Amino acid sequence: QVQLVESGGGLVQAGGSLRLSCAASGRTVSSYAMGWFRQAPGKEREFVAADSWSGGLTAYGDSVKGRFTISRDNAKNTAYLQMNQLKSEDTAVYYCAAHAPGRWGYVPQAYDEYEYWGQGTQVTVSS
């Protein structure tokens, strides 16, 4: 059982930055794929970013490429999402997720591929 807790959300002006954290407990997630998703009012859950534990592979949604960066600190069992150049369209609840070890070099990008989810953290970008 993996427990995930997001933090770091808040209110920021357009063009600003935030760093979200996803602290994992229960199991070491260094060998798990980690992902970030978001859901805005009236929209479906959207893939934001993910990294595989293997192969050094990362993936980003088209809307955030070049602005967001996913990373992790295995010593802290924590994943991060650095969000720069924020836009009003980025306003959403952001969720982190973990996928148990599987295919080497594979980066899950679908929400139903992830087994464990945090409760989410609100990010609001004002214009």
PDB file of C-alpha atoms in Angstrom:
ATOM      1  CA  GLN A   1       0.000   0.000   0.000  1.00  0.00           C
ATOM      2  CA  VAL A   2       1.358   3.379  -1.059  1.00  0.00           C
ATOM      3  CA  GLN A   3       0.096   6.602   0.447  1.00  0.00           C
ATOM      4  CA  LEU A   4       0.657   9.822  -1.476  1.00  0.00           C
ATOM      5  CA  VAL A   5       0.255  13.347  -0.154  1.00  0.00           C
ATOM      6  CA  GLU A   6       0.544  16.395  -2.393  1.00  0.00           C
ATOM      7  CA  SER A   7       1.552  19.813  -1.165  1.00  0.00           C
ATOM      8  CA  GLY A   8       2.710  23.127  -2.556  1.00  0.00           C
ATOM      9  CA  GLY A   9      -0.419  24.312  -4.275  1.00  0.00           C
ATOM     10  CA  GLY A  10      -1.786  27.787  -3.876  1.00  0.00           C
ATOM     11  CA  LEU A  11      -2.584  31.035  -5.609  1.00  0.00           C
ATOM     12  CA  VAL A  12      -0.078  32.487  -8.031  1.00  0.00           C
ATOM     13  CA  GLN A  13      -0.177  35.194 -10.663  1.00  0.00           C
ATOM     14  CA  ALA A  14       0.156  34.364 -14.326  1.00  0.00           C
ATOM     15  CA  GLY A  15       3.793  34.018 -15.275  1.00  0.00           C
ATOM     16  CA  GLY A  16       4.763  32.842 -11.822  1.00  0.00           C
ATOM     17  CA  SER A  17       6.030  29.516 -10.562  1.00  0.00           C
ATOM     18  CA  LEU A  18       5.113  26.839  -8.065  1.00  0.00           C
ATOM     19  CA  ARG A  19       6.691  23.584  -7.039  1.00  0.00           C
ATOM     20  CA  LEU A  20       4.410  20.756  -6.043  1.00  0.00           C
ATOM     21  CA  SER A  21       5.609  17.923  -3.853  1.00  0.00           C
ATOM     22  CA  CYS A  22       4.292  14.390  -3.599  1.00  0.00           C
ATOM     23  CA  ALA A  23       5.457  12.602  -0.486  1.00  0.00           C
ATOM     24  CA  ALA A  24       5.090   8.832  -0.583  1.00  0.00           C
ATOM     25  CA  SER A  25       4.882   6.520   2.383  1.00  0.00           C
ATOM     26  CA  GLY A  26       4.139   2.878   3.008  1.00  0.00           C
ATOM     27  CA  ARG A  27       6.551   1.695   0.366  1.00  0.00           C
ATOM     28  CA  THR A  28       9.637   2.960  -1.352  1.00  0.00           C
ATOM     29  CA  VAL A  29       8.610   4.326  -4.747  1.00  0.00           C
ATOM     30  CA  SER A  30      12.065   4.651  -6.261  1.00  0.00           C
ATOM     31  CA  SER A  31      11.221   1.807  -8.632  1.00  0.00           C
ATOM     32  CA  TYR A  32       7.704   3.086  -9.398  1.00  0.00           C
ATOM     33  CA  ALA A  33       6.663   5.270 -12.254  1.00  0.00           C
ATOM     34  CA  MET A  34       5.407   8.571 -10.879  1.00  0.00           C
ATOM     35  CA  GLY A  35       2.922  10.805 -12.592  1.00  0.00           C
ATOM     36  CA  TRP A  36       1.066  14.075 -12.243  1.00  0.00           C
ATOM     37  CA  PHE A  37      -2.454  14.714 -13.463  1.00  0.00           C
ATOM     38  CA  ARG A  38      -4.781  17.655 -13.138  1.00  0.00           C
ATOM     39  CA  GLN A  39      -8.489  18.281 -13.301  1.00  0.00           C
ATOM     40  CA  ALA A  40     -10.079  21.647 -13.904  1.00  0.00           C
ATOM     41  CA  PRO A  41     -13.761  22.454 -13.405  1.00  0.00           C
ATOM     42  CA  GLY A  42     -15.817  21.036 -16.232  1.00  0.00           C
ATOM     43  CA  LYS A  43     -12.915  19.073 -17.671  1.00  0.00           C
ATOM     44  CA  GLU A  44     -11.712  15.501 -17.493  1.00  0.00           C
ATOM     45  CA  ARG A  45      -8.572  14.512 -15.691  1.00  0.00           C
ATOM     46  CA  GLU A  46      -5.593  15.457 -17.833  1.00  0.00           C
ATOM     47  CA  PHE A  47      -2.131  13.971 -18.023  1.00  0.00           C
ATOM     48  CA  VAL A  48       0.541  16.468 -17.021  1.00  0.00           C
ATOM     49  CA  ALA A  49       3.860  14.688 -16.550  1.00  0.00           C
ATOM     50  CA  ALA A  50       5.385  11.357 -15.633  1.00  0.00           C
ATOM     51  CA  ASP A  51       8.701   9.630 -15.248  1.00  0.00           C
ATOM     52  CA  SER A  52       9.621   5.989 -15.375  1.00  0.00           C
ATOM     53  CA  TRP A  53      11.926   4.663 -12.720  1.00  0.00           C
ATOM     54  CA  SER A  54      13.854   2.971 -15.523  1.00  0.00           C
ATOM     55  CA  GLY A  55      15.604   4.333 -18.576  1.00  0.00           C
ATOM     56  CA  GLY A  56      15.583   7.957 -17.472  1.00  0.00           C
ATOM     57  CA  LEU A  57      12.425   8.586 -19.487  1.00  0.00           C
ATOM     58  CA  THR A  58       9.955  11.377 -18.875  1.00  0.00           C
ATOM     59  CA  ALA A  59       6.812  12.472 -20.638  1.00  0.00           C
ATOM     60  CA  TYR A  60       4.800  15.683 -20.621  1.00  0.00           C
ATOM     61  CA  GLY A  61       1.417  16.732 -21.802  1.00  0.00           C
ATOM     62  CA  ASP A  62       1.505  18.999 -24.821  1.00  0.00           C
ATOM     63  CA  SER A  63       0.056  21.922 -22.906  1.00  0.00           C
ATOM     64  CA  VAL A  64       2.881  21.966 -20.347  1.00  0.00           C
ATOM     65  CA  LYS A  65       5.945  21.012 -22.373  1.00  0.00           C
ATOM     66  CA  GLY A  66       8.746  23.487 -21.873  1.00  0.00           C
ATOM     67  CA  ARG A  67       7.148  24.916 -18.733  1.00  0.00           C
ATOM     68  CA  PHE A  68       6.814  22.029 -16.272  1.00  0.00           C
ATOM     69  CA  THR A  69       9.480  19.632 -15.063  1.00  0.00           C
ATOM     70  CA  ILE A  70       9.005  16.396 -13.160  1.00  0.00           C
ATOM     71  CA  SER A  71      11.690  15.100 -10.837  1.00  0.00           C
ATOM     72  CA  ARG A  72      12.121  12.947  -7.782  1.00  0.00           C
ATOM     73  CA  ASP A  73      14.311  12.623  -4.738  1.00  0.00           C
ATOM     74  CA  ASN A  74      14.544   8.956  -3.904  1.00  0.00           C
ATOM     75  CA  ALA A  75      16.216   9.637  -0.571  1.00  0.00           C
ATOM     76  CA  LYS A  76      13.077  11.513   0.478  1.00  0.00           C
ATOM     77  CA  ASN A  77      10.680   9.172  -1.329  1.00  0.00           C
ATOM     78  CA  THR A  78       9.199  12.279  -2.911  1.00  0.00           C
ATOM     79  CA  ALA A  79       8.297  13.385  -6.412  1.00  0.00           C
ATOM     80  CA  TYR A  80       8.127  16.993  -7.552  1.00  0.00           C
ATOM     81  CA  LEU A  81       6.491  19.020 -10.250  1.00  0.00           C
ATOM     82  CA  GLN A  82       8.155  22.332 -10.990  1.00  0.00           C
ATOM     83  CA  MET A  83       5.689  24.603 -12.747  1.00  0.00           C
ATOM     84  CA  ASN A  84       6.978  27.727 -14.453  1.00  0.00           C
ATOM     85  CA  GLN A  85       5.373  30.339 -16.667  1.00  0.00           C
ATOM     86  CA  LEU A  86       2.011  29.506 -15.217  1.00  0.00           C
ATOM     87  CA  LYS A  87      -1.107  30.421 -17.145  1.00  0.00           C
ATOM     88  CA  SER A  88      -4.705  30.798 -16.087  1.00  0.00           C
ATOM     89  CA  GLU A  89      -5.403  27.616 -18.046  1.00  0.00           C
ATOM     90  CA  ASP A  90      -3.217  25.732 -15.550  1.00  0.00           C
ATOM     91  CA  THR A  91      -5.758  26.303 -12.791  1.00  0.00           C
ATOM     92  CA  ALA A  92      -6.823  22.882 -11.558  1.00  0.00           C
ATOM     93  CA  VAL A  93      -6.550  20.364  -8.788  1.00  0.00           C
ATOM     94  CA  TYR A  94      -3.260  18.565  -9.261  1.00  0.00           C
ATOM     95  CA  TYR A  95      -2.895  14.913  -8.321  1.00  0.00           C
ATOM     96  CA  CYS A  96       0.182  12.766  -8.041  1.00  0.00           C
ATOM     97  CA  ALA A  97       0.055   9.072  -8.774  1.00  0.00           C
ATOM     98  CA  ALA A  98       2.261   6.011  -8.583  1.00  0.00           C
ATOM     99  CA  HIS A  99       2.440   2.928 -10.763  1.00  0.00           C
ATOM    100  CA  ALA A 100       3.997  -0.283  -9.480  1.00  0.00           C
ATOM    101  CA  PRO A 101       7.134  -1.545 -11.210  1.00  0.00           C
ATOM    102  CA  GLY A 102       6.429  -3.021 -14.593  1.00  0.00           C
ATOM    103  CA  ARG A 103       7.742  -2.725 -18.108  1.00  0.00           C
ATOM    104  CA  TRP A 104      11.236  -1.332 -18.243  1.00  0.00           C
ATOM    105  CA  GLY A 105      11.530   1.983 -20.033  1.00  0.00           C
ATOM    106  CA  TYR A 106       7.784   2.599 -20.086  1.00  0.00           C
ATOM    107  CA  VAL A 107       6.204   5.853 -18.963  1.00  0.00           C
ATOM    108  CA  PRO A 108       2.516   5.461 -18.088  1.00  0.00           C
ATOM    109  CA  GLN A 109       0.417   8.360 -19.337  1.00  0.00           C
ATOM    110  CA  ALA A 110      -3.139   7.146 -18.792  1.00  0.00           C
ATOM    111  CA  TYR A 111      -4.822   7.694 -15.459  1.00  0.00           C
ATOM    112  CA  ASP A 112      -6.112   4.138 -15.292  1.00  0.00           C
ATOM    113  CA  GLU A 113      -2.551   2.819 -15.414  1.00  0.00           C
ATOM    114  CA  TYR A 114      -1.823   4.250 -11.985  1.00  0.00           C
ATOM    115  CA  GLU A 115      -2.656   2.286  -8.868  1.00  0.00           C
ATOM    116  CA  TYR A 116      -2.126   4.882  -6.153  1.00  0.00           C
ATOM    117  CA  TRP A 117      -3.336   8.455  -5.938  1.00  0.00           C
ATOM    118  CA  GLY A 118      -3.025  11.407  -3.645  1.00  0.00           C
ATOM    119  CA  GLN A 119      -5.906  13.629  -2.599  1.00  0.00           C
ATOM    120  CA  GLY A 120      -4.820  16.532  -4.762  1.00  0.00           C
ATOM    121  CA  THR A 121      -3.700  20.089  -4.220  1.00  0.00           C
ATOM    122  CA  GLN A 122      -5.366  23.169  -5.663  1.00  0.00           C
ATOM    123  CA  VAL A 123      -3.407  25.408  -8.000  1.00  0.00           C
ATOM    124  CA  THR A 124      -5.047  28.678  -8.935  1.00  0.00           C
ATOM    125  CA  VAL A 125      -3.436  31.020 -11.430  1.00  0.00           C
ATOM    126  CA  SER A 126      -4.811  34.533 -11.511  1.00  0.00           C
ATOM    127  CA  SER A 127      -4.622  36.737 -14.566  1.00  0.00           C
TER     128      SER A 127
END
